[in-house]
Coordinates of C-alpha atoms and ligand atoms in Angstrom, one line a residue:
M766 CA 119.8 29.9 201.7
E767 CA 120.9 30.1 198.1
N768 CA 123.9 32.5 197.9
T769 CA 125.5 33.8 194.7
I770 CA 128.3 36.3 194.1
N771 CA 129.2 38.6 191.3
T772 CA 132.8 38.1 190.2
S773 CA 133.6 41.5 188.8
P774 CA 135.9 43.8 190.8
A775 CA 134.2 46.2 193.3
Q776 CA 136.5 49.2 193.0
T777 CA 135.9 52.5 191.3
E778 CA 138.7 55.0 190.8
K779 CA 137.5 58.2 192.5
K780 CA 136.0 57.5 195.9
K781 CA 138.1 57.7 199.0
K782 CA 139.3 54.4 200.3
I783 CA 138.9 52.7 203.7
L784 CA 140.4 49.5 205.0
S785 CA 140.1 47.7 208.3
C786 CA 140.8 44.3 209.8
I787 CA 139.7 42.1 212.7
Q788 CA 141.7 39.3 214.2
P789 CA 140.2 35.8 214.3
S790 CA 141.5 35.4 217.9
G791 CA 138.2 34.4 219.4
I792 CA 134.5 35.1 219.0
P793 CA 134.1 38.8 218.3
T794 CA 132.5 40.8 221.1
L795 CA 130.0 43.6 221.5
G796 CA 133.1 45.8 221.8
N797 CA 134.3 44.8 218.3
Y798 CA 130.8 45.3 217.0
L799 CA 130.0 48.7 218.4
G800 CA 133.6 50.0 218.2
A801 CA 134.4 48.9 214.7
L802 CA 132.1 46.6 212.7
K803 CA 129.0 48.7 212.9
N804 CA 131.0 51.6 211.5
W805 CA 132.5 49.4 208.7
K806 CA 129.0 48.7 207.5
L807 CA 128.0 52.4 207.6
L808 CA 131.2 53.6 205.8
S809 CA 131.1 50.8 203.2
D810 CA 128.1 52.5 201.6
E811 CA 130.1 55.7 201.0
F812 CA 133.7 54.6 200.4
D813 CA 135.7 52.2 198.3
S814 CA 136.2 49.6 201.0
A815 CA 138.4 46.6 201.9
F816 CA 138.0 44.5 205.0
A817 CA 140.1 41.6 206.1
V818 CA 140.3 38.8 208.6
A819 CA 143.8 39.4 210.2
D820 CA 144.9 35.8 210.6
L821 CA 148.6 36.7 210.5
H822 CA 148.1 39.0 213.4
A823 CA 146.3 36.4 215.4
I824 CA 149.3 34.1 215.6
T825 CA 151.3 36.7 217.6
V826 CA 149.7 34.9 220.5
R827 CA 149.7 31.1 220.5
Q828 CA 146.5 29.7 218.7
D829 CA 145.2 26.1 218.5
P830 CA 145.4 25.3 214.8
Q831 CA 142.0 23.6 214.6
K832 CA 140.3 26.5 216.5
L833 CA 142.0 29.1 214.4
R834 CA 140.9 27.5 211.2
K835 CA 137.3 27.5 212.5
Q836 CA 137.5 31.1 213.8
I837 CA 138.8 32.5 210.5
M838 CA 135.7 31.2 208.7
E839 CA 133.5 32.4 211.5
V840 CA 134.8 35.9 211.4
L841 CA 134.5 35.9 207.6
A842 CA 130.9 34.9 207.9
L843 CA 130.4 37.6 210.5
L844 CA 131.6 40.3 208.1
L845 CA 128.8 39.2 205.7
A846 CA 126.3 38.9 208.6
I847 CA 126.8 42.5 209.6
G848 CA 125.7 43.4 206.1
L849 CA 128.9 43.9 204.2
D850 CA 128.3 43.1 200.5
P851 CA 131.1 41.2 198.7
D852 CA 130.0 42.8 195.4
K853 CA 130.7 46.2 196.8
S854 CA 133.5 45.7 199.3
I855 CA 136.6 43.6 199.0
I856 CA 136.4 41.0 201.8
F857 CA 139.4 38.8 202.2
I858 CA 141.6 36.7 204.5
Q859 CA 145.0 38.5 205.1
S860 CA 147.2 35.4 204.7
H861 CA 145.7 34.8 201.2
V862 CA 147.5 38.0 200.0
P863 CA 151.2 37.4 200.4
A864 CA 151.9 41.1 199.7
H865 CA 151.0 41.8 203.3
S866 CA 153.9 39.8 204.7
Q867 CA 156.2 41.0 201.9
L868 CA 155.6 44.7 202.6
A869 CA 155.7 44.2 206.3
W870 CA 159.2 42.9 206.0
I871 CA 160.3 45.9 204.0
L872 CA 158.6 48.3 206.4
N873 CA 160.3 46.6 209.4
C874 CA 163.5 48.0 207.9
Y875 CA 162.0 51.6 208.1
T876 CA 160.8 51.3 211.7
Q877 CA 162.8 51.9 214.8
F878 CA 163.2 49.6 217.7
G879 CA 162.5 52.5 220.1
E880 CA 159.2 53.4 218.5
M881 CA 157.9 49.9 218.7
S882 CA 159.0 49.6 222.3
R883 CA 156.6 52.4 223.2
M884 CA 153.4 50.6 222.0
T885 CA 151.0 50.1 224.8
Q886 CA 149.4 47.0 223.3
F887 CA 152.8 45.4 223.1
K888 CA 153.5 46.2 226.7
D889 CA 150.1 44.9 227.8
K890 CA 150.3 41.7 225.7
S891 CA 153.9 41.0 226.8
Q892 CA 152.6 41.0 230.4
S893 CA 149.5 38.9 229.7
H894 CA 151.5 36.4 227.5
A895 CA 154.8 36.6 229.4
D896 CA 155.8 33.1 228.3
N897 CA 155.7 34.0 224.6
V898 CA 157.0 37.5 224.0
N899 CA 157.8 36.8 220.3
V900 CA 159.3 39.1 217.6
G901 CA 155.9 39.0 215.7
L902 CA 154.1 40.5 218.8
F903 CA 156.7 43.3 218.8
A904 CA 156.4 44.0 215.1
Y905 CA 152.6 43.6 215.0
P906 CA 152.0 47.4 214.3
V907 CA 154.3 47.2 211.2
L908 CA 152.2 44.4 209.7
M909 CA 149.2 46.5 210.5
A910 CA 150.8 49.5 208.7
A911 CA 151.5 47.2 205.7
D912 CA 147.8 46.2 205.6
I913 CA 146.7 49.8 205.5
L914 CA 149.4 51.2 203.2
L915 CA 149.0 48.5 200.5
Y916 CA 145.4 49.7 199.8
Q917 CA 146.4 53.4 199.9
A918 CA 143.6 53.8 202.5
D919 CA 142.5 57.3 203.4
L920 CA 140.6 56.3 206.4
V921 CA 140.8 53.4 208.9
P922 CA 137.8 52.7 211.1
V923 CA 139.0 51.2 214.4
G924 CA 138.2 51.3 218.1
A925 CA 140.1 53.8 220.3
D926 CA 142.6 51.2 221.4
Q927 CA 144.2 51.2 217.9
K928 CA 144.9 55.0 217.8
Q929 CA 148.5 54.5 218.6
H930 CA 149.0 51.9 215.9
L931 CA 147.4 54.3 213.4
E932 CA 149.9 57.0 214.4
I933 CA 152.8 54.6 213.7
A934 CA 151.3 53.7 210.3
R935 CA 151.2 57.4 209.5
D936 CA 154.8 57.9 210.8
I937 CA 156.0 54.9 208.6
A938 CA 154.2 56.2 205.5
N939 CA 155.6 59.8 206.0
R940 CA 159.1 58.4 206.6
F941 CA 159.1 56.3 203.5
N942 CA 157.5 59.1 201.4
S943 CA 160.1 61.6 202.6
I944 CA 163.0 59.2 201.6
Y945 CA 161.6 58.0 198.2
G946 CA 159.0 60.5 197.2
N947 CA 155.2 60.0 197.3
T948 CA 154.5 56.3 197.6
F949 CA 151.9 55.7 200.3
T950 CA 148.7 57.6 201.2
V951 CA 149.0 58.8 204.8
P952 CA 145.9 57.3 206.5
D953 CA 143.6 58.9 209.1
P954 CA 142.0 56.9 211.9
Y955 CA 138.1 56.9 212.0
I956 CA 137.1 56.5 215.6
G957 CA 133.3 56.7 216.2
K958 CA 132.0 59.1 218.9
N959 CA 130.1 56.3 220.7
G960 CA 131.3 52.8 221.4
A961 CA 134.9 53.5 220.6
R962 CA 135.9 51.9 223.9
V963 CA 133.5 49.3 225.3
M964 CA 134.7 48.2 228.7
S965 CA 134.7 44.7 230.4
L966 CA 131.4 44.0 232.2
Q967 CA 133.4 42.5 235.1
D968 CA 136.2 45.2 235.3
P969 CA 135.0 48.4 233.7
T970 CA 138.5 49.9 233.9
K971 CA 139.7 47.4 231.2
K972 CA 138.5 47.2 227.6
M973 CA 136.1 44.4 226.7
S974 CA 138.3 41.8 224.9
K975 CA 137.4 38.6 223.1
S976 CA 140.5 36.9 224.6
D977 CA 139.4 37.7 228.2
P978 CA 139.6 34.3 230.0
N979 CA 136.4 35.3 232.0
P980 CA 133.5 35.0 229.6
K981 CA 131.3 37.1 232.0
G982 CA 133.4 40.1 231.1
F983 CA 132.2 40.2 227.5
V984 CA 129.1 39.7 225.4
S985 CA 129.9 37.8 222.3
V986 CA 128.1 38.7 219.1
F987 CA 126.8 35.1 218.9
D988 CA 125.6 34.8 222.5
A989 CA 121.9 33.7 222.9
P990 CA 119.5 36.3 224.2
E991 CA 119.3 34.6 227.7
T992 CA 123.1 34.7 228.0
I993 CA 123.2 38.4 227.0
M994 CA 120.6 39.2 229.6
K995 CA 122.4 37.3 232.3
K996 CA 125.8 38.8 231.5
I997 CA 124.4 42.4 231.5
K998 CA 122.5 41.8 234.7
S999 CA 125.6 40.6 236.4
A1000 CA 127.7 43.6 235.2
V1001 CA 129.8 45.2 237.9
T1002 CA 128.4 48.7 238.8
D1003 CA 128.6 50.8 242.0
S1004 CA 126.6 51.1 245.2
E1005 CA 125.4 54.6 244.7
G1006 CA 122.3 53.7 242.7
G1007 CA 121.7 56.6 240.2
V1008 CA 121.7 56.2 236.4
Y1009 CA 123.8 59.1 235.2
Y1010 CA 127.2 59.6 233.6
G1011 CA 129.9 60.5 236.2
E1012 CA 133.3 60.1 237.8
G1013 CA 133.8 56.8 239.7
K1014 CA 130.8 55.3 237.9
D1015 CA 132.8 53.3 235.3
G1016 CA 130.3 50.4 235.2
I1017 CA 127.3 52.6 234.7
N1018 CA 129.1 54.9 232.3
N1019 CA 130.0 51.8 230.2
L1020 CA 126.4 50.4 230.2
M1021 CA 125.1 53.9 229.3
G1022 CA 127.6 54.0 226.4
I1023 CA 126.4 50.6 225.2
Y1024 CA 122.7 51.6 225.6
S1025 CA 123.4 54.9 223.7
C1026 CA 125.0 53.0 220.8
C1027 CA 122.1 50.6 220.5
T1028 CA 119.3 53.1 220.9
G1029 CA 120.7 56.4 219.5
L1030 CA 119.8 58.1 222.8
S1031 CA 122.2 60.7 224.3
M1032 CA 123.6 60.3 227.8
D1033 CA 121.3 63.1 229.1
E1034 CA 118.3 61.4 227.5
I1035 CA 119.2 58.1 229.2
A1036 CA 119.7 59.8 232.6
R1037 CA 116.3 61.5 232.2
D1038 CA 114.5 58.3 231.2
F1039 CA 115.9 56.4 234.2
E1040 CA 115.6 59.1 236.8
G1041 CA 114.3 57.5 240.0
K1042 CA 114.7 54.0 238.7
G1043 CA 117.2 51.4 240.0
Y1044 CA 120.0 49.6 238.3
G1045 CA 117.8 46.5 237.9
D1046 CA 115.5 48.3 235.6
F1047 CA 118.3 49.9 233.7
K1048 CA 120.2 46.7 233.2
A1049 CA 117.1 45.0 231.9
A1050 CA 116.7 47.8 229.3
V1051 CA 120.3 47.6 228.3
G1052 CA 120.1 43.8 228.0
E1053 CA 117.1 44.0 225.7
A1054 CA 118.6 46.7 223.6
V1055 CA 121.8 44.6 223.1
V1056 CA 119.7 41.5 222.3
E1057 CA 117.8 43.4 219.6
E1058 CA 120.9 45.0 218.2
L1059 CA 122.6 41.7 217.8
R1060 CA 119.6 39.6 216.8
P1061 CA 119.7 40.2 213.0
V1062 CA 123.5 39.7 212.9
R1063 CA 123.2 36.4 214.7
E1064 CA 120.3 35.2 212.6
R1065 CA 122.1 36.0 209.3
Y1066 CA 125.3 34.5 210.7
E1067 CA 123.6 31.2 211.5
Q1068 CA 122.6 30.8 207.9
L1069 CA 125.9 31.9 206.4
I1070 CA 128.2 29.7 208.5
K1071 CA 126.4 26.6 207.1
D1072 CA 127.4 27.6 203.6
Q1073 CA 131.1 27.0 203.7
A1074 CA 131.3 26.7 199.9
Y1075 CA 129.9 30.2 199.5
L1076 CA 132.3 31.6 202.2
K1077 CA 135.3 30.0 200.3
Q1078 CA 134.0 31.6 197.1
V1079 CA 133.8 35.0 198.8
A1080 CA 137.3 34.6 200.2
A1081 CA 138.7 33.6 196.8
K1082 CA 137.2 36.5 194.9
G1083 CA 138.3 38.9 197.8
A1084 CA 141.9 37.6 197.6
E1085 CA 142.0 38.1 193.9
N1086 CA 140.7 41.6 194.0
A1087 CA 142.8 42.5 197.1
S1088 CA 146.0 41.0 195.5
R1089 CA 145.6 43.2 192.4
I1090 CA 145.7 46.4 194.4
A1091 CA 148.2 45.2 197.0
N1092 CA 150.7 44.0 194.4
R1093 CA 150.6 47.3 192.6
T1094 CA 151.6 49.1 195.8
L1095 CA 154.1 46.5 196.7
N1096 CA 155.9 46.7 193.3
K1097 CA 155.9 50.5 193.6
A1098 CA 157.6 50.4 197.0
M1099 CA 160.0 47.7 196.0
K1100 CA 161.1 49.7 192.9
K1101 CA 161.7 52.7 195.1
C1102 CA 163.9 50.7 197.5
G1103 CA 166.0 49.5 194.6
F1104 CA 164.9 45.9 194.2
V1105 CA 165.1 44.3 190.8
L1106 CA 161.5 43.2 190.1
P1107 CA 161.1 39.7 188.7
Ligands
ATP1215 P1 142.2 40.6 221.2 O1 141.3 40.7 222.3 O2 142.4 39.2 220.7 O3 143.5 41.4 221.3 P2 140.7 42.7 219.9 O4 139.3 42.3 219.9 O5 141.2 43.7 220.8 O6 141.5 41.3 220.0 P3 140.7 43.0 217.0 O7 139.9 41.7 216.8 O8 141.8 43.0 216.1 O9 141.3 43.1 218.5 O10 139.8 44.2 216.9 C1 139.0 44.5 215.8 C2 138.4 45.9 216.0 O11 137.6 46.0 217.2 C3 139.5 47.0 216.2 O12 139.1 48.1 215.4 C4 139.5 47.3 217.7 O13 139.9 48.7 217.9 C5 138.0 47.2 218.0 N1 137.8 46.9 219.4 C6 138.3 45.8 220.1 N2 137.9 45.8 221.3 C7 137.1 46.9 221.5 C8 136.3 47.5 222.6 N3 136.3 46.9 223.8 N4 135.7 48.6 222.4 C9 135.6 49.2 221.1 N5 136.3 48.7 220.1 C10 137.0 47.6 220.2
LTN1216 N1 145.5 45.5 215.2 C1 144.1 45.6 214.9 C2 143.6 44.6 213.8 C3 144.2 45.0 212.5 C4 143.9 46.2 211.8 C5 144.7 46.2 210.6 C6 143.0 47.3 212.0 C7 145.2 44.4 211.9 N2 145.5 45.0 210.7 C8 144.6 47.2 209.7 C9 142.9 48.2 211.0 C10 143.8 48.2 209.9 C11 143.3 45.4 216.2 O1 142.2 45.9 216.2 N3 143.8 44.7 217.1

């Protein structure tokens, strides 16, 4: 495939702004896709948008350097494969824009130890990575606030698990604004109605996660159709046997949510369509819907990942356009704090 990019900046002044990021901490899952990425594509048509590969966030848990390098480029290719257009959206790698680390340090000094200690992701990850409870993991939401506030984002499309981090970003913005006058836009989360919390296929009380050590728990966006079918067919359900949304039916509720996202059918319509049918039939239908949902993404990805020169060109242009906006906000915040600008 012959790829070209337009090198002019993508921003216009008036539209509302959105920003979101995804960590290159593994191969993205169906949860990342339905909970976040699919909405990024939809919203990018309407808003001024910036999307980043959050590589600085990824090292809050130990990463193998060679794997990390590979995953950063894979996630960048995925952002293009879902249909984001580098001529319309700013697509960049977080560590290529030093302003993120710089603002994060400043915001650390406007964030309280107590409020960080309440973050459920920190509590969960300090249990799952008990041997490496580092200061970066603790301060993770502050770096995330810096990502968002640098771009003056009005809206941040994320899965439901990030709601608490968005609240902290809002608190930090409000605190800074109330000390120094209006500096940062206070962002709102955008959490889709469907797919905001896709659960593990093996333990439907836990969210589907790309860092799950058991690969049967998640469908990766790059899984082959046969693998997707196999994983969905072996999803944990219940012994009751009816396809309807209900209490104590976490596995079926999850599969119904996934099916609803892929087909646009409501829960009631799904229950009606599968009345009198068994879980075997339902799982086959869910598997096929997921295969068809991910097929175009995987096919575009397979082309893009071969063209490393193009991906590097996209990243370079993204970093340049992102830096322009980020540095403007960083300078504004630094001046307000009393730094002498170089
Ligand atoms: P990790 O498992 O390494 O902590 P993650 O997949 O939870 O990573 P990110 O890669 O940073 O975290 O997530 C990118 C986006 O995907 C975020 O908006 C997040 O809310 C969303 N997301 C992640 N998992 C799910 C899920 N199971 N259901 C819905 N949305 C999700
Ligand atoms: N913490 C997020 C990833 C992330 C993010 C951001 C999301 C890093 N920076 C800025 C939105 C905006 C997660 O999903 N785990």
